[in-house]
Amino acid sequence: MALDGIRMPDGCYADGTWELKMHVTDLHRDVSLRVTGEIHIGGVMLKLVEKLDVKKDWSDHALWWEKKKTWLLKTHWTLDKYGIQADARLLFTPQHKLLRLQLPNMKHMKVKVNFSDRVFKAVSDICKTFNIRHPEEASLLRKPRDPKKKKKKLEEAEEAALELEGPLLTPGSGSNLTQGTKRVWFAGSIYSSPGLYSKTMTPTYDSRDGSPLSPTTAWFGDSPLSEGNPSILAVSQPISSPDILAKLYKSQSLLDKAKINQGWLDSSRSLMEQDVKENEVLLLRFKYHSFFDLNPKYDAIRVNQLYEQAKWAILLEEIECTEEEMMMFAALQYHINKLSIMSSGNHMNNSEKEVDEVDAALSDLEITLEGGKTSNTLGDITSIPELADYVKVFKPKKLTLKGYKQYWCTFKDITISCYKSKEEAHGTPSLQMNLRGCEVTPDVNISSQKFNIKLLIPVADGMNEIWLRCDAEKPYAHWMAACRLASKGKTMADSSYSLEVQNILSFLKMQHMNPDPPFIAEPAVTNDINSECLVSPRYLKKYKNKQVTSQGLLLCVHQISARILEAHQNVAQMSLIEAKMRFIQAWQSLPEFGITHFLAKFQGGKRDELIGITYNRLIRMDASTGDAIKTWRFANMKQWNVNWEIKMVTVEFADEPSLAFICAEVDCKVVHEFIGGYIFLSTRAKDQNESLDEEMFYKLTSGWV
């Protein structure tokens, strides 16, 4: 009698085979195969396809082990090597699945993404399709849930209202197969696009907004964006209604921000491994606030999406700014909206002269963004510049009012020395401060001529708080620039000092109000501004609270519009691309820019606090006020380790005690990846080619690779 049909108590057959259960997702069919542990994965898939006997291209399909949450991509491995036995259930499913990506401009786009790739690779492919250089700065974030919204219908209506009409995109750059006359993708896509990854390519762009001109293939290559409207991602679209602002989720506190940051996906694992479902909405965002080599010539889409992320961060109050700064941002938005509308229909009417003009403007606008390398211009290396002036200094103490005392202050290297008078400058200083590793925060109000600098200087038991007050914009710009460089261990001899001074002065200039603003007699003049879409709800509410009648509310809107028009005079001569770059630069100048918050409990601490991570430092922060308690610079860091069992991160420094904290309410892998990610980004150099060292990224961020 044949033994192959006799089944043993353990589920195996007498001939050593056993049944492997599989589900084919495309056909909604369950299939069983008689296999042995020695058969390799490729053989299993071949037997499965033969048994299905369905004429279909299966080249993108792979096996997914539900219980272990892992792809079986090593087709030469056997079932025994993977540890698969008769109790396993496998899915035979496509690797490429649909995602609904919400871009930084809040628009949604359907994209077919490889769910078996690590997220870092998947994001690289997505950015390549969108022609966004330096994809290492971006990642995917789960959509935060607003606890106040309980109805799903409202969220669905919101998503539908923001839907971006466009072709289906399939990122990737792998091989492809042919089935009959139809081309199909396999481990990649035929729609891969070289985009603007090569700097040797001659850019073809609009002189006002930097968006691509026709023919679109010169810019987008084979990307499906060339089949639709390619400028949709490079051109900003005005917010049509204040209701959109009201519907979108707004974080209210630092703890809310920390909870949002729990949603960052693990870059070293695939989407399927992290329970991402097909057609799920994920947010594509610039995760690391270190924007390298931002060049409007090649980065039209990247610049616009950065501008959009900055715009929404300000409007949704994810980052604090003063009222004057809010009006400046509103004026820039108004200017950008106006020029975007004007340029949207005129892409074919630009002359070579205009292109030359924008080239000249962009060279003048060269902005050194945090994380980039400064130029190698030597300048005068025989002496280090110094500052010396009368500056008001205040050292807060408990139960003490802010009483500033005037000192003669000298700024040499990275040290400020304070003397009671200029004549005593050769003696012993009354106060001396080394600014290496300090926190520098501006406190400026143009209208009241307040130019303060808040310094938090690290000491053994925490941070010493010192305030400096300058009398005017120009000395403030020089002292502020010197303080920022000194905090990084750099002196005023650094080539970036003069540029930093210019950027600060430019930022202040944009906040100026015209002493003689034009009288706005007709409401129709201000109605076109749509001011309720240009300022955050908090500032809008502040104005509206002063009014009690409908006529008063209308007057309130006109007042805001008048202030925006007033501020607009400072930016009215800017080109569209310059305005966007200035907006990004102003966003970077805000004190809270680039700080990613996580809830943590520090070793020796009794309560939950915040750990803030930026491109160059870690900050221990008070959870209720956001005040910095202690700062540690990456430049001073020797190594960091993670105890995965107790979720503890330990960081060792060259000349300071070790830092240890336990991550609360968030996987410590997310925090670990932020630290390693910023270290990885700091290794970039402009003379490198634009290929990414993925393995180095995984070594610095994965923890177990």
XYZ file of C-alpha atoms in Angstrom, residues 43-673:
631
model
C 9.903 26.267 -5.634
C 6.878 26.819 -3.382
C 5.784 29.828 -5.441
C 6.310 27.910 -8.697
C 4.185 24.982 -7.481
C 1.514 27.389 -6.258
C 1.259 29.216 -9.608
C 1.088 25.893 -11.461
C -1.716 24.693 -9.191
C -3.674 27.940 -9.591
C -3.517 27.612 -13.394
C -4.546 31.250 -13.846
C -3.083 33.239 -16.735
C -1.759 36.264 -14.910
C 1.527 38.036 -14.361
C 2.724 36.903 -10.925
C 6.179 38.495 -11.112
C 5.494 41.068 -8.403
C 4.045 38.537 -5.957
C 5.890 37.200 -2.921
C 5.098 35.192 0.195
C 4.243 36.944 3.451
C 4.289 35.077 6.779
C 1.510 36.642 8.825
C 2.395 35.170 12.205
C 6.035 36.294 12.095
C 5.293 39.500 10.152
C 8.051 38.870 7.649
C 8.487 38.685 3.894
C 10.000 35.493 2.518
C 12.143 37.265 -0.074
C 15.171 34.967 0.007
C 13.811 32.585 -2.570
C 16.822 30.242 -2.287
C 16.125 29.625 1.391
C 14.241 26.454 2.297
C 11.130 26.248 4.449
C 13.235 24.617 7.176
C 15.723 27.496 7.139
C 12.881 29.990 7.605
C 11.411 27.764 10.331
C 8.107 27.295 8.519
C 6.078 24.264 9.599
C 2.593 22.865 9.037
C 0.934 25.352 11.396
C 2.086 28.341 9.298
C -0.254 30.319 7.049
C 1.309 32.285 4.217
C -0.090 35.014 1.990
C 0.755 35.112 -1.705
C 0.359 38.806 -2.353
C 1.725 41.637 -4.529
C 4.698 43.519 -3.121
C 3.499 46.795 -4.659
C 0.316 48.115 -3.090
C -1.555 51.390 -3.084
C -0.918 54.052 -0.482
C -2.633 57.386 -0.062
C 0.152 59.824 0.658
C -0.607 63.192 2.166
C 2.134 65.484 0.885
C 3.479 68.443 2.899
C 1.046 70.690 0.982
C -1.815 68.656 2.571
C -2.872 67.232 -0.783
C -3.398 63.495 -1.163
C -1.941 61.379 -3.931
C -2.396 57.684 -4.635
C 0.969 55.996 -5.019
C 1.867 52.354 -5.627
C 4.657 51.521 -3.190
C 6.743 48.415 -2.570
C 5.460 47.099 0.771
C 8.416 44.677 1.002
C 11.102 47.382 0.815
C 12.456 49.007 3.930
C 10.752 52.344 4.530
C 14.011 54.214 3.855
C 14.173 52.660 0.368
C 10.445 53.126 -0.241
C 10.695 56.839 0.625
C 13.725 57.195 -1.660
C 11.712 55.737 -4.541
C 8.719 57.977 -3.786
C 10.912 61.098 -3.670
C 12.636 60.079 -6.889
C 9.247 59.875 -8.593
C 8.325 63.312 -7.225
C 11.773 64.711 -8.173
C 12.612 65.571 -4.590
C 16.366 65.438 -4.040
C 17.881 64.269 -0.751
C 15.098 61.854 0.236
C 17.081 60.966 3.370
C 15.548 64.079 4.945
C 12.000 62.741 4.546
C 10.031 59.835 5.960
C 6.507 58.548 6.557
C 4.351 59.422 9.538
C 1.096 57.848 10.653
C -1.802 60.271 10.574
C -2.486 61.652 14.067
C -5.989 61.225 15.376
C -7.790 64.228 16.756
C -9.465 63.033 19.995
C -12.162 65.684 19.549
C -13.288 64.171 16.236
C -15.382 61.072 16.749
C -17.164 60.837 13.444
C -15.343 59.032 10.660
C -17.544 60.703 8.079
C -16.059 64.078 8.924
C -12.517 62.791 8.389
C -13.481 61.113 5.127
C -15.098 64.307 3.886
C -11.966 66.212 4.822
C -9.725 63.808 2.909
C -11.995 63.925 -0.126
C -11.897 67.714 -0.110
C -8.100 67.659 -0.203
C -7.787 64.965 -2.862
C -5.221 65.703 -5.525
C -6.361 64.745 -8.985
C -3.573 63.132 -10.886
C -2.241 59.931 -12.421
C -1.383 56.867 -10.392
C 2.293 56.903 -9.496
C 4.504 53.848 -9.179
C 7.927 54.708 -7.748
C 10.935 52.438 -8.106
C 13.875 51.833 -10.347
C 14.187 48.082 -10.732
C 13.853 45.714 -13.641
C 10.693 45.035 -15.590
C 9.274 42.085 -17.452
C 7.134 41.788 -20.518
C 3.901 39.828 -20.736
C 2.631 39.753 -24.299
C 2.519 43.335 -25.441
C 1.961 44.720 -21.962
C 4.864 45.941 -19.855
C 4.608 45.123 -16.166
C 6.692 46.099 -13.176
C 8.763 43.707 -11.138
C 10.707 44.702 -8.015
C 10.468 48.275 -9.224
C 8.695 50.104 -11.983
C 8.940 51.127 -15.593
C 7.936 54.536 -14.305
C 11.233 55.242 -12.591
C 12.429 58.744 -13.273
C 15.926 60.174 -13.149
C 14.419 63.553 -12.278
C 16.962 66.173 -11.330
C 19.406 63.898 -9.599
C 22.171 64.898 -11.987
C 23.526 68.392 -11.451
C 24.996 68.383 -14.930
C 21.509 68.552 -16.423
C 20.516 71.948 -17.795
C 17.491 73.065 -15.787
C 14.421 74.225 -17.676
C 12.304 76.181 -15.257
C 9.961 79.106 -14.968
C 11.683 82.370 -14.048
C 9.152 83.227 -11.362
C 8.384 80.005 -9.518
C 11.081 77.588 -10.597
C 8.521 75.047 -11.807
C 9.119 73.002 -14.976
C 8.395 74.324 -18.423
C 7.124 72.283 -21.358
C 8.212 69.924 -22.730
C 7.774 68.237 -19.365
C 9.937 65.250 -20.272
C 13.010 67.489 -20.071
C 12.305 67.763 -16.354
C 10.428 64.638 -15.378
C 11.809 62.037 -17.779
C 9.462 59.037 -17.901
C 7.599 59.984 -14.723
C 3.816 59.764 -15.009
C 3.718 63.323 -13.717
C 4.618 64.327 -17.261
C 1.297 62.912 -18.399
C -0.656 65.201 -16.072
C 0.068 68.651 -14.723
C 3.732 68.610 -13.660
C 3.609 71.985 -11.916
C 1.081 70.789 -9.368
C 3.813 69.825 -6.883
C 6.033 72.844 -7.574
C 3.330 75.508 -7.389
C 1.697 76.553 -4.157
C -2.079 76.554 -4.066
C -3.780 79.100 -1.778
C -6.003 77.855 1.034
C -9.512 78.344 -0.269
C -11.440 78.561 2.999
C -10.734 79.133 6.716
C -12.874 76.032 7.328
C -9.947 73.911 6.127
C -7.792 75.314 8.931
C -10.545 74.625 11.449
C -10.939 71.003 10.339
C -7.277 70.056 10.400
C -5.787 68.750 13.599
C -3.918 71.299 15.691
C -1.559 70.201 18.462
C -2.178 72.256 21.583
C 0.769 71.452 23.828
C 4.265 70.033 23.857
C 2.818 66.720 25.040
C 0.535 66.672 21.991
C 3.564 67.224 19.752
C 5.390 64.411 21.509
C 2.442 62.086 20.888
C 2.401 62.964 17.173
C 6.086 62.040 16.934
C 5.271 58.533 18.137
C 3.855 57.911 14.657
C 7.126 57.973 12.681
C 7.617 54.663 10.883
C 10.736 52.571 11.428
C 12.981 53.250 8.426
C 14.729 49.881 8.650
C 11.547 47.777 8.423
C 9.008 47.381 5.631
C 5.498 48.823 5.564
C 3.905 45.372 5.972
C 6.071 44.653 9.002
C 4.624 47.769 10.628
C 0.978 46.840 9.969
C 0.457 49.430 7.240
C -2.593 48.442 5.195
C -3.273 48.916 1.526
C -4.942 52.294 0.802
C -3.957 53.576 4.241
C -3.228 57.292 4.542
C 0.358 58.100 5.518
C 1.986 61.523 5.770
C 5.105 62.221 3.705
C 7.032 64.829 5.678
C 10.523 66.287 5.980
C 11.495 64.424 9.142
C 15.021 65.734 9.660
C 15.269 69.528 9.761
C 18.657 69.619 8.084
C 18.066 70.734 4.498
C 21.193 70.072 2.506
C 22.208 71.878 -0.680
C 18.796 73.475 -1.206
C 19.077 74.878 -4.718
C 15.994 76.361 -6.424
C 17.513 75.522 -9.812
C 17.135 71.814 -9.201
C 14.727 71.707 -6.263
C 11.561 73.428 -7.493
C 9.329 70.754 -5.966
C 11.471 70.299 -2.861
C 11.473 74.058 -2.184
C 7.717 74.288 -2.635
C 6.975 71.294 -0.418
C 9.329 72.652 2.255
C 7.535 75.981 2.018
C 4.197 74.181 2.364
C 5.349 72.208 5.417
C 6.589 75.441 7.001
C 3.363 77.264 6.123
C 1.113 74.621 7.669
C 3.337 74.330 10.758
C 2.819 78.053 11.371
C -0.891 78.154 10.521
C -1.665 75.097 12.661
C 0.404 76.530 15.513
C 2.831 73.624 15.593
C 5.571 76.211 16.133
C 5.366 79.441 18.113
C 5.937 82.873 16.606
C 5.275 86.461 17.641
C 2.480 88.587 16.199
C 4.931 90.587 14.098
C 6.424 87.378 12.739
C 2.935 86.029 12.010
C 2.114 89.121 9.951
C 5.412 88.765 8.094
C 4.619 85.114 7.289
C 1.109 86.152 6.221
C 2.525 88.832 3.912
C 4.892 86.319 2.316
C 2.011 83.863 1.861
C -0.126 86.556 0.254
C 2.730 87.485 -2.074
C 3.408 83.844 -2.995
C -0.284 83.144 -3.589
C -0.626 86.176 -5.832
C 2.456 85.358 -7.913
C 1.504 81.662 -8.137
C -1.864 82.558 -9.635
C -0.253 85.019 -12.042
C 2.381 82.523 -13.196
C 0.183 79.422 -13.460
C -1.014 80.295 -16.968
C 2.142 81.897 -18.281
C 4.711 79.099 -18.313
C 5.179 79.345 -22.065
C 5.737 83.099 -22.178
C 9.135 83.383 -20.501
C 12.184 84.624 -22.350
C 15.792 83.601 -21.957
C 16.426 87.008 -20.417
C 14.069 86.201 -17.545
C 15.841 82.911 -16.945
C 19.163 84.745 -16.796
C 17.659 87.220 -14.320
C 16.435 84.494 -12.017
C 19.857 82.846 -12.194
C 21.394 86.087 -10.960
C 18.752 86.467 -8.260
C 19.266 82.914 -7.043
C 23.012 83.373 -6.804
C 22.384 86.467 -4.650
C 19.893 84.499 -2.585
C 22.318 81.671 -1.763
C 21.159 80.574 1.663
C 23.247 78.408 3.937
C 20.735 76.122 5.643
C 21.460 74.255 8.860
C 23.211 70.997 8.155
C 24.952 72.190 5.010
C 28.667 72.755 4.689
C 29.934 76.303 4.651
C 32.144 77.555 1.865
C 35.896 77.288 2.001
C 36.512 81.018 1.567
C 39.498 81.813 3.775
C 39.061 85.502 4.460
C 41.440 87.042 7.015
C 42.892 84.147 9.002
C 45.548 86.221 10.786
C 43.095 87.581 13.359
C 39.708 86.611 14.762
C 37.085 89.399 14.666
C 35.850 90.721 17.988
C 32.828 92.631 19.236
C 32.998 95.352 21.889
C 30.103 97.569 22.939
C 27.895 98.631 25.810
C 25.300 95.896 26.286
C 22.646 95.551 28.970
C 22.920 92.261 30.868
C 20.436 90.571 33.172
C 21.004 87.470 35.304
C 17.626 86.297 36.646
C 17.261 85.253 40.244
C 14.218 84.034 42.138
C 11.785 86.769 43.248
C 13.696 89.332 41.204
C 12.279 91.695 38.601
C 14.049 92.019 35.273
C 16.617 94.690 36.079
C 19.181 95.061 33.315
C 22.631 96.459 34.174
C 24.780 98.051 31.512
C 28.241 96.565 30.991
C 31.059 97.085 28.566
C 31.057 93.684 26.871
C 33.694 92.128 24.664
C 33.095 89.044 22.537
C 36.334 87.174 21.779
C 36.477 83.662 20.334
C 33.465 82.019 21.995
C 33.592 83.976 25.269
C 31.737 87.105 26.404
C 33.452 89.198 29.107
C 31.510 91.918 30.957
C 33.170 94.927 32.601
C 31.651 97.746 34.620
C 33.110 100.305 32.201
C 35.181 100.542 29.037
C 38.158 101.767 31.038
C 38.223 98.565 33.119
C 38.327 96.312 30.027
C 41.977 95.391 30.637
C 41.277 94.175 34.154
C 39.310 91.249 35.586
C 35.774 90.977 34.178
C 32.764 91.186 36.480
C 31.140 88.353 34.520
C 32.505 85.931 31.937
C 30.565 83.424 29.832
C 31.811 80.607 27.614
C 29.025 80.003 25.089
C 30.058 76.604 23.752
C 26.988 74.342 23.881
C 24.616 77.076 25.058
C 21.034 77.604 23.923
C 20.468 80.894 22.081
C 16.912 82.245 21.835
C 15.824 85.570 20.302
C 13.286 87.793 22.059
C 12.530 90.576 19.592
C 9.716 93.054 19.099
C 10.334 95.485 16.246
C 7.547 97.922 17.079
C 8.720 98.386 20.680
C 12.399 98.263 19.667
C 13.137 95.286 21.920
C 16.217 93.305 20.874
C 16.950 90.688 23.519
C 19.043 87.517 23.405
C 18.334 84.746 25.906
C 21.306 82.518 26.703
C 21.108 79.212 28.572
C 24.712 78.334 29.373
C 25.506 74.752 30.438
C 27.008 74.244 33.890
C 27.572 71.124 35.974
C 24.103 71.099 37.533
C 22.032 72.444 34.639
C 21.867 75.724 32.725
C 22.577 79.324 33.762
C 20.184 81.876 32.279
C 21.616 85.169 31.013
C 19.829 87.882 29.009
C 21.538 90.384 26.704
C 19.779 93.515 25.430
C 20.979 95.489 22.420
C 19.856 99.020 21.538
C 19.338 98.596 17.794
C 18.974 96.081 14.987
C 22.531 96.200 13.650
C 24.369 95.468 16.918
C 21.719 92.864 17.761
C 22.346 91.079 14.441
C 26.109 90.961 15.069
C 25.809 89.777 18.676
C 23.105 87.257 17.829
C 25.128 85.806 14.942
C 28.233 85.590 17.147
C 26.247 83.836 19.912
C 24.795 81.288 17.487
C 28.221 80.448 16.097
C 29.801 80.319 19.566
C 27.145 77.852 20.721
C 28.479 75.509 18.008
C 32.088 76.144 19.032
C 32.753 78.486 16.082
C 34.203 82.001 16.149
C 33.406 85.096 14.114
C 36.291 84.154 11.822
C 34.071 81.416 10.394
C 33.000 82.143 6.821
C 29.308 81.795 7.758
C 29.369 84.721 10.233
C 28.713 87.537 7.749
C 25.985 85.492 6.061
C 24.358 84.846 9.452
C 24.377 88.593 10.175
C 22.785 89.324 6.788
C 20.102 86.685 7.321
C 19.187 88.117 10.739
C 18.981 91.656 9.355
C 16.865 90.414 6.438
C 14.542 88.600 8.839
C 14.109 91.774 10.918
C 13.594 93.946 7.846
C 10.687 91.810 6.679
C 8.929 92.475 10.005
C 9.082 96.262 9.668
C 5.815 98.122 9.446
C 5.531 101.142 7.170
C 5.197 104.247 9.360
C 2.743 105.679 6.828
C 0.621 102.752 5.649
C -1.772 103.400 2.776
C -5.299 104.194 3.823
C -7.631 101.372 2.776
C -10.941 103.035 2.125
C -12.754 100.335 0.217
C -13.419 96.946 1.858
C -13.120 95.360 -1.585
C -9.386 96.084 -1.499
C -8.874 93.878 1.565
C -11.461 91.237 0.661
C -9.137 89.757 -1.964
C -6.503 89.013 0.673
C -8.569 86.343 2.434
C -6.686 87.130 5.645
C -8.466 84.435 7.669
C -6.486 81.869 5.657
C -3.144 83.608 6.186
C -2.871 83.776 9.987
C -3.200 81.113 12.657
C -6.558 80.713 14.438
C -5.058 82.005 17.697
C -4.158 85.409 16.253
C -7.459 85.569 14.399
C -9.294 84.862 17.651
C -7.252 87.521 19.426
C -8.561 90.168 17.028
C -12.111 88.826 16.979
C -12.382 88.762 20.767
C -12.168 92.547 20.764
C -15.360 92.743 18.699
C -18.936 91.972 19.750
C -21.001 92.841 16.671
C -20.998 91.404 13.151
C -19.910 94.808 11.865
C -17.066 94.721 14.374
C -15.993 91.264 13.208
C -15.912 92.531 9.632
C -13.796 95.440 10.783
C -11.483 92.994 12.552
C -10.854 91.110 9.284
C -10.098 94.412 7.537
C -7.664 95.344 10.305
C -5.757 92.082 9.836
C -5.793 92.575 6.063
C -4.463 96.103 6.498
C -1.598 94.836 8.648
C -0.794 92.148 6.090
C -0.759 94.711 3.282
C 1.476 96.883 5.427
C 3.943 94.027 5.947
C 3.647 93.082 2.276
C 5.429 96.269 1.254
C 8.673 94.776 2.614
C 8.442 91.728 0.336
C 6.512 93.062 -2.656
C 9.579 93.206 -4.915
C 10.586 89.578 -4.347
C 10.307 86.972 -7.071
C 8.204 83.922 -6.306
C 11.125 81.567 -5.724
C 12.884 84.155 -3.553
C 9.746 84.612 -1.426
C 9.520 80.862 -0.830
C 13.174 80.671 0.127
C 12.780 83.648 2.457
C 9.765 81.977 4.057
C 11.802 78.808 4.695
C 14.685 80.863 6.055
C 12.350 82.799 8.390
C 10.838 79.497 9.575
C 14.348 78.275 10.402
C 14.979 81.451 12.408
C 12.147 80.720 14.859
C 13.379 79.596 18.306
C 11.427 76.317 18.247
C 12.430 75.325 14.720
C 13.689 71.781 14.233
C 13.063 70.498 17.766
C 11.388 67.071 17.785
C 9.882 66.299 21.190
C 9.507 62.958 22.973
C 8.225 62.153 26.442
C 10.997 60.656 28.595
C 11.982 59.932 32.176
C 15.590 60.854 32.930
C 17.777 58.804 35.218
C 17.505 60.309 38.679
C 14.378 62.273 37.725
C 11.066 61.790 39.508
C 8.641 62.847 36.784
C 8.181 62.727 33.048
C 10.048 65.374 31.087
C 10.748 66.006 27.427
C 13.771 65.115 25.349
C 14.158 67.439 22.368
C 16.267 66.289 19.413
C 17.635 68.724 16.830
C 20.199 68.455 14.037
C 23.117 69.125 16.409
C 22.063 68.554 20.021
C 19.846 66.894 22.630
C 17.807 69.084 24.982
C 16.287 68.130 28.325
C 13.102 70.190 28.618
C 10.407 70.951 31.150
C 7.240 69.193 29.933
C 4.887 72.007 30.970
C 6.843 75.114 29.915
C 9.226 73.806 27.259
C 12.165 75.535 28.982
C 15.558 73.955 28.376
C 17.040 72.357 31.489
C 20.250 70.995 29.968
C 21.788 70.708 26.497
C 24.222 68.169 25.050
C 25.919 68.683 21.669
C 26.389 65.828 19.203
C 29.884 67.162 18.510
C 30.802 66.240 22.097
C 29.205 62.780 21.938
C 31.369 59.628 22.042
C 28.667 56.978 21.576
C 25.090 56.065 22.381
C 23.531 52.745 23.310
C 20.020 51.372 23.705
C 18.776 48.804 26.209
C 15.862 47.472 24.193
C 14.311 45.560 27.103
C 13.789 48.537 29.406
C 13.655 51.139 26.589
C 16.605 53.086 27.976
C 18.852 55.270 25.815
C 22.338 56.007 27.200
C 24.585 58.666 25.646
C 28.255 59.088 26.561
C 30.121 62.373 26.114
C 33.789 63.301 25.961
C 33.949 65.598 28.993
C 30.502 65.367 30.602
C 28.629 62.761 32.663
C 26.602 60.231 30.674
C 22.975 60.940 29.831
C 20.389 58.191 30.351
C 16.638 58.308 29.866
C 13.749 55.898 29.396
C 11.366 56.545 26.515
C 7.757 56.935 27.672
C 4.798 56.183 25.381
C 7.081 55.758 22.364
C 9.295 52.988 21.049
C 12.897 53.936 21.867
C 13.735 52.863 18.301
C 12.095 56.100 17.080
C 14.319 58.213 19.352
C 17.380 56.140 18.464
C 16.671 56.642 14.757
